[in-house]
Amino acid sequence: MYKKELEVLKKKNRFRQRKIYENLADFASNDYLGMASNQEVLEKTYNMIKGDEYGAKASMLVNGYNAYHQMLEEYLCEINDYKAGIVVGSGFLANMSLFEALARKGDLVVLDEEYHASGRVGVELSKAEIRYFKHNDLEDLIYKLQDSIHFNRVFVAVEGIYSMGGDLVKEEILQYLAVKKKVITIIDEAHSVGVVGDNLMGVVDLYKIPTINTIKIGTLGKALGSYGAYILASKEIISFLENRAKGIIYTTALSNFDTMYAYFALKEIKNNLDYYKKEIQKRQEFLKIESLIWMKEYKNDILLKNEELQKKGFLVGAIRPPTIKIPSFRVVARLTESMKKLQELKRLIDG
């Protein structure tokens, strides 16, 4: 039924398939702080819910919401200075739910052209007018907002750190939006939480952006080493999402285990902030990057080169169109407790 389409993908070198990788130095994962293998976080999580149910069992609007979810949400609000929050099943689901529920006919949504696919899909489910501005270009954003007075509501969506570039959203963009009272700024911090900011809570933390009229999306599955996501906003917006976001209403709540793993991962970052910031800085200085993502364009056969790297013991991301315009290697300078990983990073880059 789809044989021809699959053959076209293979000819264009865009065919994908799942694989199991073993015994490789992992520079492909988004586990920025090595939290997915943190034994102390694991033990605290297990001890917290031992004897209780590990799964949530139902939708949050039935009886799937419990004290574990509430504990994480309240802590996220406290450390990020937001009034309300809600945890959901994934970052993709968070973006889908947010745009589909909030954006209506008569509204305007303006996205950075490199905004994540989940936001693009979500906003296309709405009846709002959709515009894209040139990546990280304040002048073009201003141009795209010039007639915003004619719309009921206006949303602008950016990422804290762009996942396929490793660059931060420009501070001038967030500062400009902060004084636009009609604009609700949506900031996807999936790749910036745990990486930048005085408290490693992302670009809102880094740039000291007022949280009024902003919505923050964060993931639990990257720097926090767990699974799931969260949305932080005003009490009104969170309540509206509870009532109108299909992706929240009709899905099983996040598991208790994943919820508490993220909670203790946040505590781990807070309790060892200086250590993590020091290790992040080492990698940023070595690679001359502002995040923990290093990109290298590769116009030859990137899959063949990737196989060569795997034979040398390295696992990196080989990113191809349509995800990005030019095939590129994506190297994540992950943290571990030893210097060995940094030595392996040097060997990978130098080689």
C-alpha positions as YAML, in Angstrom:
chain: A
units: angstrom
residues:
- id: 1
  name: MET
  ca: [0.00, 0.00, 0.00]
- id: 2
  name: TYR
  ca: [2.85, 2.41, 0.81]
- id: 3
  name: LYS
  ca: [5.66, 0.60, -0.96]
- id: 4
  name: LYS
  ca: [6.24, 3.29, -3.60]
- id: 5
  name: GLU
  ca: [6.32, 6.06, -1.03]
- id: 6
  name: LEU
  ca: [8.86, 4.14, 1.05]
- id: 7
  name: GLU
  ca: [11.02, 3.58, -2.03]
- id: 8
  name: VAL
  ca: [10.99, 7.32, -2.74]
- id: 9
  name: LEU
  ca: [12.17, 8.00, 0.82]
- id: 10
  name: LYS
  ca: [15.02, 5.53, 0.35]
- id: 11
  name: LYS
  ca: [16.09, 7.10, -2.94]
- id: 12
  name: LYS
  ca: [16.12, 10.55, -1.32]
- id: 13
  name: ASN
  ca: [18.16, 9.17, 1.59]
- id: 14
  name: ARG
  ca: [15.35, 10.12, 3.98]
- id: 15
  name: PHE
  ca: [14.29, 6.64, 5.07]
- id: 16
  name: ARG
  ca: [14.16, 6.14, 8.85]
- id: 17
  name: GLN
  ca: [13.95, 3.09, 11.07]
- id: 18
  name: ARG
  ca: [14.32, 2.25, 14.74]
- id: 19
  name: LYS
  ca: [17.54, 0.65, 15.92]
- id: 20
  name: ILE
  ca: [18.98, -0.59, 19.18]
- id: 21
  name: TYR
  ca: [22.41, 0.86, 19.94]
- id: 22
  name: GLU
  ca: [24.73, -0.71, 22.47]
- id: 23
  name: ASN
  ca: [28.24, -0.06, 23.79]
- id: 24
  name: LEU
  ca: [28.64, 3.33, 22.10]
- id: 25
  name: ALA
  ca: [29.68, 6.68, 23.56]
- id: 26
  name: ASP
  ca: [26.30, 8.40, 23.46]
- id: 27
  name: PHE
  ca: [26.36, 11.92, 22.05]
- id: 28
  name: ALA
  ca: [22.92, 11.65, 20.44]
- id: 29
  name: SER
  ca: [20.63, 11.70, 23.49]
- id: 30
  name: ASN
  ca: [18.99, 14.81, 24.92]
- id: 31
  name: ASP
  ca: [19.80, 13.59, 28.43]
- id: 32
  name: TYR
  ca: [21.91, 16.72, 28.90]
- id: 33
  name: LEU
  ca: [22.88, 16.22, 32.53]
- id: 34
  name: GLY
  ca: [23.11, 12.43, 32.57]
- id: 35
  name: MET
  ca: [20.03, 12.43, 34.82]
- id: 36
  name: ALA
  ca: [18.50, 9.36, 33.17]
- id: 37
  name: SER
  ca: [21.11, 7.19, 34.90]
- id: 38
  name: ASN
  ca: [21.32, 9.07, 38.20]
- id: 39
  name: GLN
  ca: [21.07, 6.35, 40.84]
- id: 40
  name: GLU
  ca: [20.31, 8.74, 43.70]
- id: 41
  name: VAL
  ca: [17.33, 10.20, 41.85]
- id: 42
  name: LEU
  ca: [16.15, 6.68, 41.03]
- id: 43
  name: GLU
  ca: [16.37, 5.54, 44.64]
- id: 44
  name: LYS
  ca: [14.53, 8.59, 45.96]
- id: 45
  name: THR
  ca: [11.78, 8.06, 43.40]
- id: 46
  name: TYR
  ca: [11.42, 4.39, 44.23]
- id: 47
  name: ASN
  ca: [11.35, 5.02, 47.97]
- id: 48
  name: MET
  ca: [8.73, 7.75, 47.56]
- id: 49
  name: ILE
  ca: [6.20, 5.62, 45.68]
- id: 50
  name: LYS
  ca: [7.13, 2.17, 47.02]
- id: 51
  name: GLY
  ca: [3.95, 0.48, 48.08]
- id: 52
  name: ASP
  ca: [1.82, 2.90, 46.07]
- id: 53
  name: GLU
  ca: [0.57, 2.65, 42.48]
- id: 54
  name: TYR
  ca: [3.20, 3.43, 39.83]
- id: 55
  name: GLY
  ca: [0.71, 4.32, 37.11]
- id: 56
  name: ALA
  ca: [-1.85, 7.13, 37.09]
- id: 57
  name: LYS
  ca: [-4.65, 4.84, 35.80]
- id: 58
  name: ALA
  ca: [-6.92, 7.47, 34.28]
- id: 59
  name: SER
  ca: [-7.27, 10.93, 32.80]
- id: 60
  name: MET
  ca: [-6.53, 13.86, 35.09]
- id: 61
  name: LEU
  ca: [-10.17, 14.89, 34.77]
- id: 62
  name: VAL
  ca: [-11.40, 11.51, 36.04]
- id: 63
  name: ASN
  ca: [-9.25, 10.30, 38.93]
- id: 64
  name: GLY
  ca: [-5.79, 10.22, 37.40]
- id: 65
  name: TYR
  ca: [-4.68, 13.41, 39.12]
- id: 66
  name: ASN
  ca: [-3.02, 12.85, 42.48]
- id: 67
  name: ALA
  ca: [-0.68, 14.33, 45.09]
- id: 68
  name: TYR
  ca: [2.42, 13.43, 43.07]
- id: 69
  name: HIS
  ca: [1.29, 15.55, 40.12]
- id: 70
  name: GLN
  ca: [0.33, 18.37, 42.45]
- id: 71
  name: MET
  ca: [3.72, 18.24, 44.20]
- id: 72
  name: LEU
  ca: [5.61, 18.55, 40.91]
- id: 73
  name: GLU
  ca: [3.36, 21.29, 39.55]
- id: 74
  name: GLU
  ca: [3.66, 23.38, 42.69]
- id: 75
  name: TYR
  ca: [7.43, 23.01, 42.74]
- id: 76
  name: LEU
  ca: [7.70, 23.95, 39.06]
- id: 77
  name: CYS
  ca: [5.62, 27.08, 39.70]
- id: 78
  name: GLU
  ca: [7.76, 27.98, 42.71]
- id: 79
  name: ILE
  ca: [11.14, 27.72, 40.97]
- id: 80
  name: ASN
  ca: [9.93, 29.34, 37.75]
- id: 81
  name: ASP
  ca: [7.75, 32.11, 39.26]
- id: 82
  name: TYR
  ca: [4.46, 31.09, 37.62]
- id: 83
  name: LYS
  ca: [0.99, 31.10, 39.13]
- id: 84
  name: ALA
  ca: [-0.18, 27.71, 37.84]
- id: 85
  name: GLY
  ca: [0.99, 24.65, 35.97]
- id: 86
  name: ILE
  ca: [-0.10, 21.30, 34.60]
- id: 87
  name: VAL
  ca: [1.89, 18.16, 33.77]
- id: 88
  name: VAL
  ca: [1.10, 16.22, 30.60]
- id: 89
  name: GLY
  ca: [2.24, 13.11, 28.79]
- id: 90
  name: SER
  ca: [4.89, 14.55, 26.43]
- id: 91
  name: GLY
  ca: [6.31, 17.73, 24.95]
- id: 92
  name: PHE
  ca: [4.59, 17.00, 21.65]
- id: 93
  name: LEU
  ca: [1.28, 16.60, 23.46]
- id: 94
  name: ALA
  ca: [1.88, 19.84, 25.40]
- id: 95
  name: ASN
  ca: [2.41, 21.84, 22.20]
- id: 96
  name: MET
  ca: [-0.52, 20.16, 20.45]
- id: 97
  name: SER
  ca: [-2.87, 20.75, 23.37]
- id: 98
  name: LEU
  ca: [-1.79, 24.34, 23.90]
- id: 99
  name: PHE
  ca: [-2.18, 25.64, 20.36]
- id: 100
  name: GLU
  ca: [-5.27, 23.61, 19.54]
- id: 101
  name: ALA
  ca: [-7.09, 24.85, 22.65]
- id: 102
  name: LEU
  ca: [-5.99, 28.47, 22.94]
- id: 103
  name: ALA
  ca: [-5.87, 29.71, 19.34]
- id: 104
  name: ARG
  ca: [-9.26, 30.44, 17.78]
- id: 105
  name: LYS
  ca: [-10.77, 32.05, 14.71]
- id: 106
  name: GLY
  ca: [-9.93, 35.73, 14.83]
- id: 107
  name: ASP
  ca: [-6.61, 35.09, 16.60]
- id: 108
  name: LEU
  ca: [-3.07, 35.42, 15.24]
- id: 109
  name: VAL
  ca: [-0.24, 32.97, 15.92]
- id: 110
  name: VAL
  ca: [3.29, 33.93, 14.87]
- id: 111
  name: LEU
  ca: [5.98, 31.28, 15.15]
- id: 112
  name: ASP
  ca: [9.72, 31.33, 14.61]
- id: 113
  name: GLU
  ca: [10.29, 29.45, 11.36]
- id: 114
  name: GLU
  ca: [12.40, 26.89, 13.23]
- id: 115
  name: TYR
  ca: [9.80, 26.22, 15.92]
- id: 116
  name: HIS
  ca: [9.26, 22.56, 16.76]
- id: 117
  name: ALA
  ca: [7.01, 20.43, 14.55]
- id: 118
  name: SER
  ca: [4.62, 19.76, 17.44]
- id: 119
  name: GLY
  ca: [3.72, 23.45, 17.59]
- id: 120
  name: ARG
  ca: [3.24, 23.61, 13.84]
- id: 121
  name: VAL
  ca: [0.90, 20.63, 13.92]
- id: 122
  name: GLY
  ca: [-0.99, 22.01, 16.90]
- id: 123
  name: VAL
  ca: [-1.57, 25.46, 15.45]
- id: 124
  name: GLU
  ca: [-2.76, 23.95, 12.17]
- id: 125
  name: LEU
  ca: [-5.57, 22.29, 14.14]
- id: 126
  name: SER
  ca: [-6.79, 25.73, 15.18]
- id: 127
  name: LYS
  ca: [-8.65, 28.22, 13.02]
- id: 128
  name: ALA
  ca: [-6.27, 31.05, 13.83]
- id: 129
  name: GLU
  ca: [-4.23, 32.90, 11.23]
- id: 130
  name: ILE
  ca: [-0.70, 31.47, 11.16]
- id: 131
  name: ARG
  ca: [2.46, 33.38, 10.27]
- id: 132
  name: TYR
  ca: [6.16, 32.53, 10.52]
- id: 133
  name: PHE
  ca: [8.96, 35.01, 11.08]
- id: 134
  name: LYS
  ca: [12.57, 34.56, 10.00]
- id: 135
  name: HIS
  ca: [14.58, 32.65, 12.54]
- id: 136
  name: ASN
  ca: [15.60, 34.82, 15.49]
- id: 137
  name: ASP
  ca: [14.91, 37.96, 13.45]
- id: 138
  name: LEU
  ca: [13.32, 40.70, 15.58]
- id: 139
  name: GLU
  ca: [12.82, 43.03, 12.64]
- id: 140
  name: ASP
  ca: [10.83, 40.43, 10.72]
- id: 141
  name: LEU
  ca: [8.83, 39.57, 13.83]
- id: 142
  name: ILE
  ca: [7.86, 43.23, 14.25]
- id: 143
  name: TYR
  ca: [6.82, 43.30, 10.60]
- id: 144
  name: LYS
  ca: [4.64, 40.19, 11.05]
- id: 145
  name: LEU
  ca: [2.97, 41.82, 14.07]
- id: 146
  name: GLN
  ca: [2.33, 45.21, 12.50]
- id: 147
  name: ASP
  ca: [-1.43, 44.62, 12.09]
- id: 148
  name: SER
  ca: [-1.88, 42.62, 15.29]
- id: 149
  name: ILE
  ca: [-4.32, 45.18, 16.68]
- id: 150
  name: HIS
  ca: [-6.96, 43.75, 14.34]
- id: 151
  name: PHE
  ca: [-6.91, 40.29, 15.98]
- id: 152
  name: ASN
  ca: [-8.68, 39.14, 19.13]
- id: 153
  name: ARG
  ca: [-5.67, 37.43, 20.68]
- id: 154
  name: VAL
  ca: [-2.05, 37.32, 19.57]
- id: 155
  name: PHE
  ca: [0.43, 34.55, 20.33]
- id: 156
  name: VAL
  ca: [4.14, 34.48, 19.51]
- id: 157
  name: ALA
  ca: [6.00, 31.17, 19.89]
- id: 158
  name: VAL
  ca: [9.76, 30.72, 20.23]
- id: 159
  name: GLU
  ca: [12.09, 28.08, 21.63]
- id: 160
  name: GLY
  ca: [14.57, 28.75, 24.44]
- id: 161
  name: ILE
  ca: [17.25, 26.74, 22.65]
- id: 162
  name: TYR
  ca: [16.48, 25.59, 19.13]
- id: 163
  name: SER
  ca: [16.91, 21.84, 19.03]
- id: 164
  name: MET
  ca: [18.32, 21.63, 15.51]
- id: 165
  name: GLY
  ca: [20.63, 24.63, 15.75]
- id: 166
  name: GLY
  ca: [21.70, 24.80, 19.36]
- id: 167
  name: ASP
  ca: [21.29, 28.59, 19.36]
- id: 168
  name: LEU
  ca: [19.37, 30.55, 22.00]
- id: 169
  name: VAL
  ca: [16.39, 32.74, 21.25]
- id: 170
  name: LYS
  ca: [17.71, 36.29, 21.14]
- id: 171
  name: GLU
  ca: [17.16, 38.23, 24.34]
- id: 172
  name: GLU
  ca: [15.99, 41.27, 22.38]
- id: 173
  name: ILE
  ca: [13.04, 39.26, 21.04]
- id: 174
  name: LEU
  ca: [11.82, 38.25, 24.49]
- id: 175
  name: GLN
  ca: [12.40, 41.73, 25.90]
- id: 176
  name: TYR
  ca: [10.43, 43.25, 23.02]
- id: 177
  name: LEU
  ca: [7.54, 40.83, 23.54]
- id: 178
  name: ALA
  ca: [7.57, 41.40, 27.30]
- id: 179
  name: VAL
  ca: [6.25, 44.95, 26.86]
- id: 180
  name: LYS
  ca: [3.63, 44.04, 24.23]
- id: 181
  name: LYS
  ca: [0.58, 43.78, 26.47]
- id: 182
  name: LYS
  ca: [-1.64, 42.19, 23.84]
- id: 183
  name: VAL
  ca: [0.88, 39.46, 22.99]
- id: 184
  name: ILE
  ca: [1.01, 36.16, 24.83]
- id: 185
  name: THR
  ca: [4.52, 34.76, 24.44]
- id: 186
  name: ILE
  ca: [4.89, 30.98, 24.29]
- id: 187
  name: ILE
  ca: [8.40, 29.81, 25.17]
- id: 188
  name: ASP
  ca: [9.29, 26.18, 24.60]
- id: 189
  name: GLU
  ca: [12.11, 25.50, 27.05]
- id: 190
  name: ALA
  ca: [12.51, 21.81, 26.21]
- id: 191
  name: HIS
  ca: [16.21, 22.14, 25.37]
- id: 192
  name: SER
  ca: [17.09, 25.07, 27.63]
- id: 193
  name: VAL
  ca: [15.95, 23.88, 31.07]
- id: 194
  name: GLY
  ca: [18.94, 22.28, 32.77]
- id: 195
  name: VAL
  ca: [21.35, 24.02, 30.39]
- id: 196
  name: VAL
  ca: [21.16, 27.83, 30.81]
- id: 197
  name: GLY
  ca: [20.14, 30.35, 33.45]
- id: 198
  name: ASP
  ca: [21.34, 31.27, 36.93]
- id: 199
  name: ASN
  ca: [19.28, 28.37, 38.27]
- id: 200
  name: LEU
  ca: [19.48, 26.31, 35.04]
- id: 201
  name: MET
  ca: [15.77, 26.87, 34.48]
- id: 202
  name: GLY
  ca: [16.12, 28.11, 30.91]
- id: 203
  name: VAL
  ca: [16.05, 31.41, 29.04]
- id: 204
  name: VAL
  ca: [13.29, 32.97, 31.14]
- id: 205
  name: ASP
  ca: [15.68, 32.48, 34.05]
- id: 206
  name: LEU
  ca: [18.72, 33.56, 32.02]
- id: 207
  name: TYR
  ca: [17.22, 36.78, 30.64]
- id: 208
  name: LYS
  ca: [15.08, 37.57, 33.72]
- id: 209
  name: ILE
  ca: [11.91, 37.76, 31.64]
- id: 210
  name: PRO
  ca: [8.71, 38.68, 33.55]
- id: 211
  name: THR
  ca: [6.40, 35.68, 33.48]
- id: 212
  name: ILE
  ca: [3.24, 37.77, 33.13]
- id: 213
  name: ASN
  ca: [1.70, 37.21, 29.67]
- id: 214
  name: THR
  ca: [4.02, 34.28, 29.00]
- id: 215
  name: ILE
  ca: [3.43, 30.54, 28.75]
- id: 216
  name: LYS
  ca: [6.33, 28.21, 29.41]
- id: 217
  name: ILE
  ca: [6.48, 24.69, 28.01]
- id: 218
  name: GLY
  ca: [9.06, 22.35, 29.47]
- id: 219
  name: THR
  ca: [9.89, 18.71, 29.10]
- id: 220
  name: LEU
  ca: [10.62, 16.12, 31.76]
- id: 221
  name: GLY
  ca: [12.30, 13.83, 29.24]
- id: 222
  name: LYS
  ca: [15.49, 15.67, 28.43]
- id: 223
  name: ALA
  ca: [17.64, 17.33, 31.12]
- id: 224
  name: LEU
  ca: [15.41, 15.83, 33.83]
- id: 225
  name: GLY
  ca: [15.89, 12.29, 32.56]
- id: 226
  name: SER
  ca: [12.25, 11.27, 32.96]
- id: 227
  name: TYR
  ca: [9.24, 11.36, 30.62]
- id: 228
  name: GLY
  ca: [6.43, 13.84, 30.12]
- id: 229
  name: ALA
  ca: [6.12, 17.62, 30.01]
- id: 230
  name: TYR
  ca: [4.55, 20.61, 31.70]
- id: 231
  name: ILE
  ca: [2.87, 23.89, 30.90]
- id: 232
  name: LEU
  ca: [3.25, 26.91, 33.19]
- id: 233
  name: ALA
  ca: [1.01, 29.96, 32.83]
- id: 234
  name: SER
  ca: [-1.62, 32.05, 34.59]
- id: 235
  name: LYS
  ca: [-4.35, 30.33, 36.61]
- id: 236
  name: GLU
  ca: [-6.89, 31.35, 33.97]
- id: 237
  name: ILE
  ca: [-4.99, 29.75, 31.09]
- id: 238
  name: ILE
  ca: [-4.27, 26.53, 32.98]
- id: 239
  name: SER
  ca: [-7.94, 26.27, 33.96]
- id: 240
  name: PHE
  ca: [-8.95, 26.84, 30.34]
- id: 241
  name: LEU
  ca: [-6.62, 24.05, 29.21]
- id: 242
  name: GLU
  ca: [-8.17, 21.71, 31.77]
- id: 243
  name: ASN
  ca: [-11.55, 22.43, 30.25]
- id: 244
  name: ARG
  ca: [-10.80, 22.65, 26.53]
- id: 245
  name: ALA
  ca: [-7.50, 20.95, 25.63]
- id: 246
  name: LYS
  ca: [-8.41, 17.56, 24.17]
- id: 247
  name: GLY
  ca: [-4.87, 16.24, 24.59]
- id: 248
  name: ILE
  ca: [-5.16, 16.79, 28.33]
- id: 249
  name: ILE
  ca: [-8.80, 15.84, 28.88]
- id: 250
  name: TYR
  ca: [-8.77, 12.59, 26.93]
- id: 251
  name: THR
  ca: [-5.38, 11.08, 27.77]
- id: 252
  name: THR
  ca: [-4.18, 9.10, 30.76]
- id: 253
  name: ALA
  ca: [-2.28, 11.25, 33.24]
- id: 254
  name: LEU
  ca: [1.49, 11.05, 33.54]
- id: 255
  name: SER
  ca: [2.65, 8.04, 35.54]
- id: 256
  name: ASN
  ca: [3.43, 8.55, 39.21]
- id: 257
  name: PHE
  ca: [6.94, 7.20, 38.72]
- id: 258
  name: ASP
  ca: [7.82, 9.58, 35.88]
- id: 259
  name: THR
  ca: [6.32, 12.48, 37.81]
- id: 260
  name: MET
  ca: [8.39, 11.90, 40.93]
- id: 261
  name: TYR
  ca: [11.55, 11.11, 38.97]
- id: 262
  name: ALA
  ca: [11.31, 14.58, 37.42]
- id: 263
  name: TYR
  ca: [10.62, 16.11, 40.84]
- id: 264
  name: PHE
  ca: [13.76, 14.62, 42.37]
- id: 265
  name: ALA
  ca: [15.78, 15.49, 39.25]
- id: 266
  name: LEU
  ca: [14.84, 19.14, 39.78]
- id: 267
  name: LYS
  ca: [15.93, 18.84, 43.40]
- id: 268
  name: GLU
  ca: [19.20, 17.28, 42.26]
- id: 269
  name: ILE
  ca: [19.90, 20.26, 40.00]
- id: 270
  name: LYS
  ca: [19.08, 22.72, 42.76]
- id: 271
  name: ASN
  ca: [21.24, 20.93, 45.34]
- id: 272
  name: ASN
  ca: [24.23, 20.61, 43.01]
- id: 273
  name: LEU
  ca: [23.83, 23.75, 40.93]
- id: 274
  name: ASP
  ca: [27.48, 24.81, 40.99]
- id: 275
  name: TYR
  ca: [28.66, 21.38, 39.83]
- id: 276
  name: TYR
  ca: [26.31, 21.27, 36.86]
- id: 277
  name: LYS
  ca: [27.01, 24.85, 35.82]
- id: 278
  name: LYS
  ca: [30.76, 24.23, 35.97]
- id: 279
  name: GLU
  ca: [30.53, 21.08, 33.84]
- id: 280
  name: ILE
  ca: [28.25, 22.78, 31.32]
- id: 281
  name: GLN
  ca: [30.66, 25.69, 31.02]
- id: 282
  name: LYS
  ca: [33.57, 23.33, 30.27]
- id: 283
  name: ARG
  ca: [31.75, 21.87, 27.32]
- id: 284
  name: GLN
  ca: [30.49, 25.20, 26.04]
- id: 285
  name: GLU
  ca: [33.98, 26.69, 26.10]
- id: 286
  name: PHE
  ca: [35.51, 23.66, 24.40]
- id: 287
  name: LEU
  ca: [32.98, 23.60, 21.56]
- id: 288
  name: LYS
  ca: [32.44, 27.38, 21.46]
- id: 289
  name: ILE
  ca: [28.68, 26.96, 21.78]
- id: 290
  name: GLU
  ca: [26.03, 28.63, 23.96]
- id: 291
  name: SER
  ca: [24.03, 25.47, 24.67]
- id: 292
  name: LEU
  ca: [25.08, 21.81, 24.78]
- id: 293
  name: ILE
  ca: [24.27, 21.19, 21.12]
- id: 294
  name: TRP
  ca: [27.03, 21.29, 18.50]
- id: 295
  name: MET
  ca: [26.00, 21.15, 14.82]
- id: 296
  name: LYS
  ca: [28.24, 20.24, 11.88]
- id: 297
  name: GLU
  ca: [26.97, 20.40, 8.30]
- id: 298
  name: TYR
  ca: [27.85, 17.37, 6.18]
- id: 299
  name: LYS
  ca: [26.91, 17.46, 2.50]
- id: 300
  name: ASN
  ca: [28.25, 14.03, 1.55]
- id: 301
  name: ASP
  ca: [26.60, 10.71, 2.46]
- id: 302
  name: ILE
  ca: [25.84, 11.43, 6.10]
- id: 303
  name: LEU
  ca: [24.48, 7.95, 6.83]
- id: 304
  name: LEU
  ca: [27.66, 6.32, 5.55]
- id: 305
  name: LYS
  ca: [29.77, 8.66, 7.68]
- id: 306
  name: ASN
  ca: [27.54, 7.93, 10.64]
- id: 307
  name: GLU
  ca: [28.22, 4.22, 10.27]
- id: 308
  name: GLU
  ca: [31.95, 4.96, 10.30]
- id: 309
  name: LEU
  ca: [31.55, 6.91, 13.53]
- id: 310
  name: GLN
  ca: [29.64, 4.04, 15.10]
- id: 311
  name: LYS
  ca: [32.45, 1.64, 14.23]
- id: 312
  name: LYS
  ca: [34.77, 4.00, 16.09]
- id: 313
  name: GLY
  ca: [32.44, 3.79, 19.10]
- id: 314
  name: PHE
  ca: [30.47, 7.04, 18.76]
- id: 315
  name: LEU
  ca: [26.73, 7.55, 18.58]
- id: 316
  name: VAL
  ca: [25.73, 10.98, 17.23]
- id: 317
  name: GLY
  ca: [22.64, 12.35, 15.56]
- id: 318
  name: ALA
  ca: [22.67, 12.31, 11.75]
- id: 319
  name: ILE
  ca: [19.93, 14.82, 10.99]
- id: 320
  name: ARG
  ca: [18.53, 15.00, 7.48]
- id: 321
  name: PRO
  ca: [15.89, 16.94, 5.53]
- id: 322
  name: PRO
  ca: [13.04, 17.65, 5.99]
- id: 323
  name: THR
  ca: [13.95, 18.10, 9.68]
- id: 324
  name: ILE
  ca: [16.67, 20.58, 8.64]
- id: 325
  name: LYS
  ca: [17.63, 22.06, 5.28]
- id: 326
  name: ILE
  ca: [21.21, 20.75, 5.12]
- id: 327
  name: PRO
  ca: [22.21, 17.30, 6.46]
- id: 328
  name: SER
  ca: [24.14, 17.83, 9.69]
- id: 329
  name: PHE
  ca: [25.64, 15.94, 12.56]
- id: 330
  name: ARG
  ca: [24.12, 16.86, 15.90]
- id: 331
  name: VAL
  ca: [26.43, 16.26, 18.84]
- id: 332
  name: VAL
  ca: [25.10, 16.62, 22.39]
- id: 333
  name: ALA
  ca: [27.87, 17.37, 24.88]
- id: 334
  name: ARG
  ca: [26.25, 15.39, 27.70]
- id: 335
  name: LEU
  ca: [27.46, 15.50, 31.28]
- id: 336
  name: THR
  ca: [28.66, 12.58, 33.33]
- id: 337
  name: GLU
  ca: [30.37, 12.42, 36.70]
- id: 338
  name: SER
  ca: [33.73, 11.50, 35.22]
- id: 339
  name: MET
  ca: [36.09, 13.27, 32.84]
- id: 340
  name: LYS
  ca: [36.03, 10.26, 30.57]
- id: 341
  name: LYS
  ca: [33.03, 11.50, 28.64]
- id: 342
  name: LEU
  ca: [34.69, 14.88, 28.06]
- id: 343
  name: GLN
  ca: [37.78, 13.07, 26.81]
- id: 344
  name: GLU
  ca: [35.59, 11.06, 24.45]
- id: 345
  name: LEU
  ca: [33.99, 14.30, 23.26]
- id: 346
  name: LYS
  ca: [37.42, 15.71, 22.47]
- id: 347
  name: ARG
  ca: [38.32, 12.53, 20.60]
- id: 348
  name: LEU
  ca: [35.09, 12.72, 18.60]
- id: 349
  name: ILE
  ca: [35.52, 16.38, 17.61]
- id: 350
  name: ASP
  ca: [39.27, 16.16, 16.96]
- id: 351
  name: GLY
  ca: [38.86, 13.01, 14.89]
...
